[in-house]
Coordinates of C-alpha atoms in Angstrom, one line a residue:
M1 CA 115.0 92.9 -15.9
A2 CA 117.2 90.9 -13.7
V3 CA 114.5 90.8 -10.9
V4 CA 111.9 89.4 -13.3
D5 CA 114.2 86.6 -14.5
R6 CA 114.9 85.5 -10.9
G7 CA 111.2 85.4 -10.1
A8 CA 110.4 83.3 -13.2
S9 CA 113.3 81.1 -12.4
G10 CA 112.1 80.7 -8.8
Q11 CA 108.6 79.7 -9.9
G12 CA 109.9 77.2 -12.4
S13 CA 112.1 75.8 -9.7
S14 CA 109.2 75.4 -7.3
L15 CA 107.0 73.7 -9.9
S16 CA 109.9 71.4 -10.8
E17 CA 110.3 70.5 -7.1
I18 CA 106.6 69.6 -6.8
V19 CA 106.6 67.5 -9.9
N20 CA 109.7 65.6 -8.9
D21 CA 108.7 65.2 -5.3
E22 CA 107.7 61.5 -4.8
R23 CA 105.1 62.4 -2.1
Y24 CA 103.2 64.8 -4.4
R25 CA 103.3 62.4 -7.3
S26 CA 102.0 59.6 -5.0
V27 CA 99.0 61.8 -3.9
F28 CA 98.3 62.8 -7.5
Y29 CA 98.2 59.2 -8.7
Q30 CA 96.0 58.1 -5.8
I31 CA 93.5 61.0 -6.6
L32 CA 93.6 60.1 -10.3
V33 CA 93.0 56.4 -9.6
F34 CA 90.1 57.2 -7.2
A35 CA 88.5 59.5 -9.8
V36 CA 88.8 56.8 -12.5
V37 CA 87.2 54.2 -10.2
M38 CA 84.4 56.5 -9.2
W39 CA 83.7 57.5 -12.8
A40 CA 83.6 53.8 -13.8
G41 CA 81.2 53.0 -11.0
W42 CA 79.0 55.9 -11.8
Y43 CA 79.0 55.0 -15.5
L44 CA 78.1 51.4 -14.8
F45 CA 75.3 52.4 -12.4
T46 CA 73.7 55.0 -14.7
N47 CA 74.1 52.7 -17.8
T48 CA 72.5 49.8 -16.0
A49 CA 69.6 51.9 -14.6
H50 CA 69.0 53.3 -18.1
N51 CA 68.9 49.8 -19.7
L52 CA 66.6 48.5 -17.0
E53 CA 64.3 51.4 -17.5
A54 CA 64.3 50.9 -21.3
R55 CA 63.2 47.3 -20.8
G56 CA 60.6 48.1 -18.3
M57 CA 62.3 46.2 -15.5
S58 CA 62.3 47.4 -11.9
A59 CA 65.3 47.6 -9.7
G60 CA 65.7 47.4 -5.9
F61 CA 65.4 44.9 -3.1
G62 CA 61.7 45.1 -2.5
F63 CA 61.3 41.7 -4.2
L64 CA 62.9 40.1 -1.1
Q65 CA 59.6 40.4 0.7
S66 CA 57.6 38.6 -2.1
T67 CA 56.5 35.0 -1.7
A68 CA 59.0 32.6 -3.3
G69 CA 56.3 29.9 -4.1
F70 CA 58.6 26.9 -4.5
S71 CA 59.8 24.2 -2.2
I72 CA 63.4 23.3 -1.2
S73 CA 64.3 19.6 -0.8
F74 CA 66.7 20.1 2.1
S75 CA 67.0 22.8 4.7
I76 CA 68.4 23.0 8.2
I77 CA 66.1 25.8 9.1
P78 CA 62.3 25.6 8.8
Y79 CA 61.1 26.5 5.3
E80 CA 57.8 26.5 3.5
A81 CA 56.9 27.3 -0.1
G82 CA 55.0 30.4 1.1
D83 CA 58.1 32.0 2.6
S84 CA 59.8 35.1 1.1
Y85 CA 62.8 35.3 -1.1
L86 CA 64.7 36.7 1.8
W87 CA 64.1 33.5 3.7
V88 CA 65.2 31.5 0.6
Y89 CA 68.5 33.5 0.8
L90 CA 68.9 32.5 4.4
V91 CA 68.2 28.9 3.6
G92 CA 70.8 28.9 0.8
I93 CA 73.3 30.5 3.2
T94 CA 72.8 28.0 5.9
N95 CA 73.0 25.0 3.5
T96 CA 76.2 26.4 2.0
L97 CA 77.8 27.1 5.4
L98 CA 76.9 23.6 6.6
L99 CA 78.4 21.9 3.6
S100 CA 81.5 24.2 3.7
F101 CA 82.1 23.8 7.4
V102 CA 82.0 20.0 7.5
S103 CA 84.1 19.8 4.3
I104 CA 86.8 22.2 5.7
V105 CA 87.1 20.2 8.9
A106 CA 87.3 16.8 7.2
T107 CA 89.6 18.2 4.5
T108 CA 92.1 19.6 7.0
I109 CA 92.2 16.3 9.0
L110 CA 92.6 14.1 5.9
G111 CA 95.1 16.5 4.4
F112 CA 97.3 16.5 7.5
I113 CA 97.2 12.7 7.6
I114 CA 98.1 12.2 3.9
G115 CA 100.8 14.9 4.2
V116 CA 102.5 13.1 7.1
L117 CA 102.2 9.7 5.4
R118 CA 103.9 11.1 2.3
L119 CA 107.1 11.5 4.4
S120 CA 106.8 8.0 6.0
K121 CA 109.9 5.9 5.9
N122 CA 107.7 3.0 4.9
W123 CA 108.1 2.9 1.1
L124 CA 104.6 1.4 0.4
V125 CA 102.8 3.9 2.6
A126 CA 104.7 6.8 1.1
Q127 CA 103.9 5.6 -2.4
L128 CA 100.2 5.1 -1.7
A129 CA 100.0 8.6 -0.3
S130 CA 101.9 10.0 -3.3
W131 CA 99.6 8.2 -5.8
Y132 CA 96.5 9.5 -3.9
V133 CA 97.7 13.1 -4.3
E134 CA 98.9 12.8 -7.9
I135 CA 95.8 11.0 -9.2
L136 CA 93.0 12.9 -7.4
R137 CA 94.4 16.5 -7.6
N138 CA 94.8 16.2 -11.4
T139 CA 91.1 15.2 -11.9
P140 CA 88.5 18.0 -12.3
L141 CA 86.5 18.5 -9.2
L142 CA 83.2 18.6 -11.1
L143 CA 83.9 15.1 -12.6
Q144 CA 84.6 13.8 -9.1
I145 CA 81.3 15.2 -7.8
L146 CA 79.4 13.6 -10.7
F147 CA 81.3 10.3 -10.2
W148 CA 80.3 10.1 -6.5
Y149 CA 76.7 11.1 -7.2
L150 CA 76.0 9.0 -10.3
A151 CA 78.3 6.0 -9.7
V152 CA 77.9 5.6 -5.9
F153 CA 75.0 7.3 -4.2
A154 CA 72.5 7.1 -7.1
I155 CA 72.8 3.3 -7.2
L156 CA 72.5 2.7 -3.5
P157 CA 69.6 0.3 -2.5
R158 CA 66.2 1.4 -1.4
P159 CA 65.4 2.2 2.3
K160 CA 64.3 -1.4 3.0
Q161 CA 67.7 -2.6 1.9
S162 CA 69.7 0.2 3.6
F163 CA 73.3 -0.2 4.6
D164 CA 73.6 -0.3 8.4
V165 CA 76.8 1.7 8.8
L166 CA 78.8 0.5 11.9
G167 CA 76.2 -2.2 12.5
L168 CA 74.6 -0.4 15.4
G169 CA 71.2 0.2 13.8
L170 CA 71.7 4.0 14.2
F171 CA 73.3 5.1 10.9
E172 CA 71.5 4.1 7.7
L173 CA 72.6 4.8 4.1
N174 CA 70.3 4.3 1.1
N175 CA 69.4 6.1 -2.1
R176 CA 67.3 8.6 -0.1
G177 CA 70.3 9.8 1.8
F178 CA 72.2 9.2 5.1
Y179 CA 70.1 8.9 8.2
F180 CA 71.5 9.4 11.7
P181 CA 70.2 10.1 15.3
A182 CA 69.1 13.7 16.0
P183 CA 69.7 15.2 19.5
V184 CA 66.6 16.4 21.3
P185 CA 67.7 18.8 24.1
G186 CA 65.8 19.0 27.4
E187 CA 64.9 22.0 29.6
F188 CA 68.3 22.3 31.3
F189 CA 70.5 21.4 28.4
G190 CA 71.5 25.1 28.0
A191 CA 73.4 24.9 31.3
T192 CA 75.6 22.1 29.9
M193 CA 76.3 24.2 26.8
L194 CA 77.2 27.3 28.8
T195 CA 79.5 25.1 30.9
L196 CA 81.1 23.8 27.8
L197 CA 81.7 27.4 26.6
A198 CA 83.2 28.3 29.9
A199 CA 85.4 25.1 29.9
V200 CA 86.8 26.0 26.5
I201 CA 87.7 29.5 27.7
A202 CA 89.3 28.0 30.9
A203 CA 91.3 25.5 28.8
Y204 CA 92.6 28.3 26.7
V205 CA 93.6 30.3 29.7
V206 CA 95.4 27.3 31.2
A207 CA 97.3 26.8 27.9
V208 CA 98.4 30.4 27.8
W209 CA 99.5 30.2 31.5
A210 CA 101.4 27.0 30.9
K211 CA 103.3 28.4 28.0
K212 CA 104.3 31.5 30.0
R213 CA 105.3 29.3 32.9
Q214 CA 107.4 27.1 30.6
N215 CA 109.1 30.1 29.1
A216 CA 109.9 31.6 32.5
T217 CA 110.9 28.4 34.4
G218 CA 111.5 25.8 31.8
E219 CA 109.1 23.4 33.5
R220 CA 106.5 21.8 31.3
F221 CA 102.9 21.7 32.5
P222 CA 100.5 19.1 30.9
A223 CA 98.2 21.8 29.5
F224 CA 96.8 19.5 26.7
W225 CA 95.5 16.8 29.0
T226 CA 94.4 19.3 31.6
G227 CA 92.4 21.2 28.9
I228 CA 90.9 17.9 27.7
G229 CA 89.9 17.1 31.3
I230 CA 88.3 20.5 31.8
V231 CA 86.5 20.6 28.5
V232 CA 85.1 17.0 28.9
G233 CA 84.8 16.8 32.7
A234 CA 83.0 20.0 33.6
P235 CA 80.2 19.8 31.0
L236 CA 79.7 16.1 31.8
L237 CA 79.4 16.8 35.5
V238 CA 76.8 19.6 34.9
F239 CA 75.0 17.2 32.4
L240 CA 74.7 14.5 35.0
V241 CA 73.7 16.9 37.8
T242 CA 70.9 18.4 35.7
G243 CA 69.4 14.9 35.1
S244 CA 70.9 14.2 31.6
P245 CA 68.6 16.6 29.7
L246 CA 69.3 15.2 26.3
E247 CA 67.6 12.4 24.3
W248 CA 68.2 11.0 20.8
D249 CA 65.6 10.7 18.1
I250 CA 66.5 7.4 16.3
P251 CA 65.5 7.0 12.7
E252 CA 63.1 4.0 12.1
L253 CA 61.9 2.4 8.9
K254 CA 58.2 3.0 8.6
G255 CA 56.5 2.2 5.3
F256 CA 58.7 3.1 2.4
N257 CA 61.1 5.4 4.2
F258 CA 62.8 6.2 7.5
R259 CA 61.0 8.4 10.0
G260 CA 62.6 10.5 12.7
G261 CA 66.2 11.3 13.3
A262 CA 68.1 13.6 10.9
S263 CA 69.3 13.0 7.4
V264 CA 71.2 14.6 4.5
P265 CA 70.4 13.9 0.8
P266 CA 72.6 11.9 -1.5
A267 CA 73.7 15.1 -3.3
F268 CA 75.1 16.4 0.0
C269 CA 77.1 13.2 0.6
A270 CA 78.5 13.2 -3.0
V271 CA 79.6 16.9 -2.9
F272 CA 81.0 16.5 0.6
I273 CA 83.2 13.5 -0.2
A274 CA 84.3 15.0 -3.5
L275 CA 85.3 18.3 -1.8
V276 CA 87.2 16.5 1.0
I277 CA 89.1 14.1 -1.3
Y278 CA 90.0 16.8 -3.8
H279 CA 91.1 19.6 -1.5
A280 CA 92.9 17.2 0.9
C281 CA 95.4 16.6 -1.9
Y282 CA 96.5 20.2 -1.8
I283 CA 96.6 20.4 2.0
A284 CA 98.7 17.2 2.0
E285 CA 101.3 19.0 -0.2
M286 CA 101.2 22.0 2.0
V287 CA 101.9 19.9 5.1
R288 CA 104.7 18.0 3.4
A289 CA 106.3 21.2 2.2
G290 CA 105.9 22.7 5.7
I291 CA 107.5 19.8 7.4
L292 CA 110.4 19.7 4.9
S293 CA 111.0 23.4 5.6
V294 CA 112.0 22.7 9.2
S295 CA 115.7 22.0 9.6
H296 CA 116.6 18.4 10.3
G297 CA 118.7 19.7 13.1
Q298 CA 115.5 20.4 15.0
T299 CA 114.7 16.7 14.9
E300 CA 118.2 15.6 16.0
A301 CA 118.1 18.1 18.8
S302 CA 114.7 16.8 19.9
Y303 CA 116.0 13.2 19.9
S304 CA 119.0 14.3 21.9
L305 CA 116.7 15.6 24.6
G306 CA 115.0 12.2 24.8
L307 CA 111.7 13.0 23.0
K308 CA 110.2 10.1 21.0
P309 CA 109.3 10.5 17.3
G310 CA 105.6 11.1 18.0
L311 CA 106.3 13.9 20.5
T312 CA 109.0 15.3 18.2
L313 CA 106.5 15.6 15.4
R314 CA 103.7 17.1 17.6
L315 CA 105.8 19.4 19.8
V316 CA 108.8 20.4 17.6
I317 CA 108.2 19.9 13.9
I318 CA 104.5 20.7 13.4
P319 CA 104.5 24.0 15.4
Q320 CA 107.4 25.2 13.3
A321 CA 105.9 23.9 10.0
M322 CA 102.6 25.8 10.7
R323 CA 104.4 29.0 9.7
A324 CA 104.8 27.7 6.2
I325 CA 101.5 25.8 6.1
V326 CA 99.0 28.5 7.2
P327 CA 99.4 31.0 4.4
P328 CA 98.5 28.6 1.6
L329 CA 95.9 26.9 3.9
I330 CA 93.9 30.2 3.8
S331 CA 93.5 30.0 0.1
N332 CA 92.5 26.3 0.2
W333 CA 89.8 26.9 2.8
M334 CA 88.4 29.7 0.7
N335 CA 88.5 27.5 -2.3
V336 CA 86.5 24.8 -0.4
V337 CA 83.7 27.4 0.3
K338 CA 83.7 28.7 -3.3
N339 CA 83.8 25.3 -4.9
S340 CA 80.8 24.2 -2.9
S341 CA 78.8 26.2 -5.5
L342 CA 79.4 23.2 -7.8
A343 CA 76.8 21.4 -5.8
I344 CA 74.3 22.8 -8.2
A345 CA 75.5 20.2 -10.7
V346 CA 73.9 17.4 -8.7
G347 CA 70.9 19.3 -7.4
F348 CA 71.9 20.1 -3.9
P349 CA 70.0 23.3 -2.8
D350 CA 72.9 25.5 -1.8
L351 CA 72.9 29.3 -2.2
V352 CA 73.6 29.3 -5.9
A353 CA 71.0 26.7 -6.7
V354 CA 68.1 28.2 -4.7
F355 CA 68.8 31.9 -4.9
M356 CA 70.9 32.6 -8.0
Q357 CA 69.1 30.0 -10.1
T358 CA 65.5 29.4 -9.0
S359 CA 64.8 32.8 -7.4
L360 CA 66.5 34.7 -10.2
N361 CA 64.5 32.9 -12.9
Q362 CA 61.3 33.7 -11.0
S363 CA 61.9 37.3 -10.0
G364 CA 64.2 38.6 -12.7
H365 CA 66.2 40.7 -10.3
A366 CA 69.5 39.5 -11.7
I367 CA 71.8 42.3 -10.5
E368 CA 70.5 42.4 -7.0
I369 CA 70.6 38.6 -6.6
V370 CA 74.1 38.2 -8.1
A371 CA 75.3 41.1 -5.9
M372 CA 73.9 39.4 -2.7
V373 CA 75.5 36.1 -3.6
M374 CA 78.8 37.7 -4.3
L375 CA 78.6 39.6 -1.0
F376 CA 78.1 36.3 0.9
Y377 CA 81.1 34.6 -0.6
M378 CA 83.2 37.7 -0.2
T379 CA 82.2 37.9 3.5
V380 CA 83.0 34.3 4.2
S381 CA 86.3 34.5 2.4
L382 CA 87.4 37.7 4.2
T383 CA 86.4 36.1 7.6
I384 CA 88.5 33.0 6.9
S385 CA 91.4 35.1 5.7
G386 CA 91.2 37.4 8.8
A387 CA 91.0 34.5 11.3
L388 CA 93.9 32.5 9.8
N389 CA 96.0 35.6 9.3
Y390 CA 95.5 36.4 13.0
Y391 CA 96.6 32.8 13.9
N392 CA 99.5 33.1 11.5
K393 CA 100.8 36.2 13.4
L394 CA 100.6 34.2 16.6
V395 CA 102.8 31.4 15.3
Q396 CA 105.3 33.6 13.5
L397 CA 108.8 34.0 14.9
K398 CA 109.0 37.1 17.1
E399 CA 112.3 39.0 17.2
R400 CA 113.4 40.0 20.7

């Protein structure tokens, strides 16, 4: 009788140890969550398939090879109405990437300028920068897009009365869009581009070497100007040696519109300006907060070493402030990409407009199209996040 009691007591003790062990509980909860997620996914899939079958609707991605049959007003890759829905998807992606890329670049530059101006010792400059931020960031982005489109670009003059931007006869702005010269590369222009790529890599190597040299010896090497010289000088030399294989197609007014060159529609200009102005407000606040996070002692130490204010800001303050600026900057860049989908409000043919609206209405494959659009935005966001997180690790303080 005593042996039986010890065995039962031992089994109860083992079970109690397993239940109270944090490792086993963690594995159990992970298996439970995984099972719930898989069941939810299976339920959604089977339920959706059943509903589609009940309504006589087909599922799958075979429709991508079907002819779209509609035209697109703006595309940076060749497109005709007889192309497939898959090509429409690519057209929407390229248009969205173009709008997002130029908006991110301009937003970052303007945001840094406004952020630095907010900390200016000049009272008027600081107040103007503050008003810019407080007024524009508290106005809905969609309203700003509609304002720029309806109140500015929609009332521009006709092509014959175009605004000659910069007065050079090269950049024309009218109610048809913004016209500018288009590059026409020659036979050997590829050599110049390859040299440019090699020059960028060489400039990066020089910058890394200069930093290691400065850490080891304390001597500063002009890596910035050396890099500029390499990036500009080497491609320029190859360009001249190969006979300047690049011409420019200048837009000319012929009949009722401009011919030649390149152009972007008014909707593109309106969305671009609205995205830049709106998101620059947030980057300005990130920059201001990042600069204020750097101890004032760093500035005093820099001045004591003889550095001027401009060099102090560029070499001492901004590099340290980037540790605080980069994490929120990731979210802002992703928001620029996602908010570019508001371009549909003014008719710009981005991915949402041409694929999730027109293509979806024609083909009826809502689930597949929405999934493909979501996949694109998720991929772009994860790419931005991964790249900036990598840069953030490089600029973080490293313990020795």
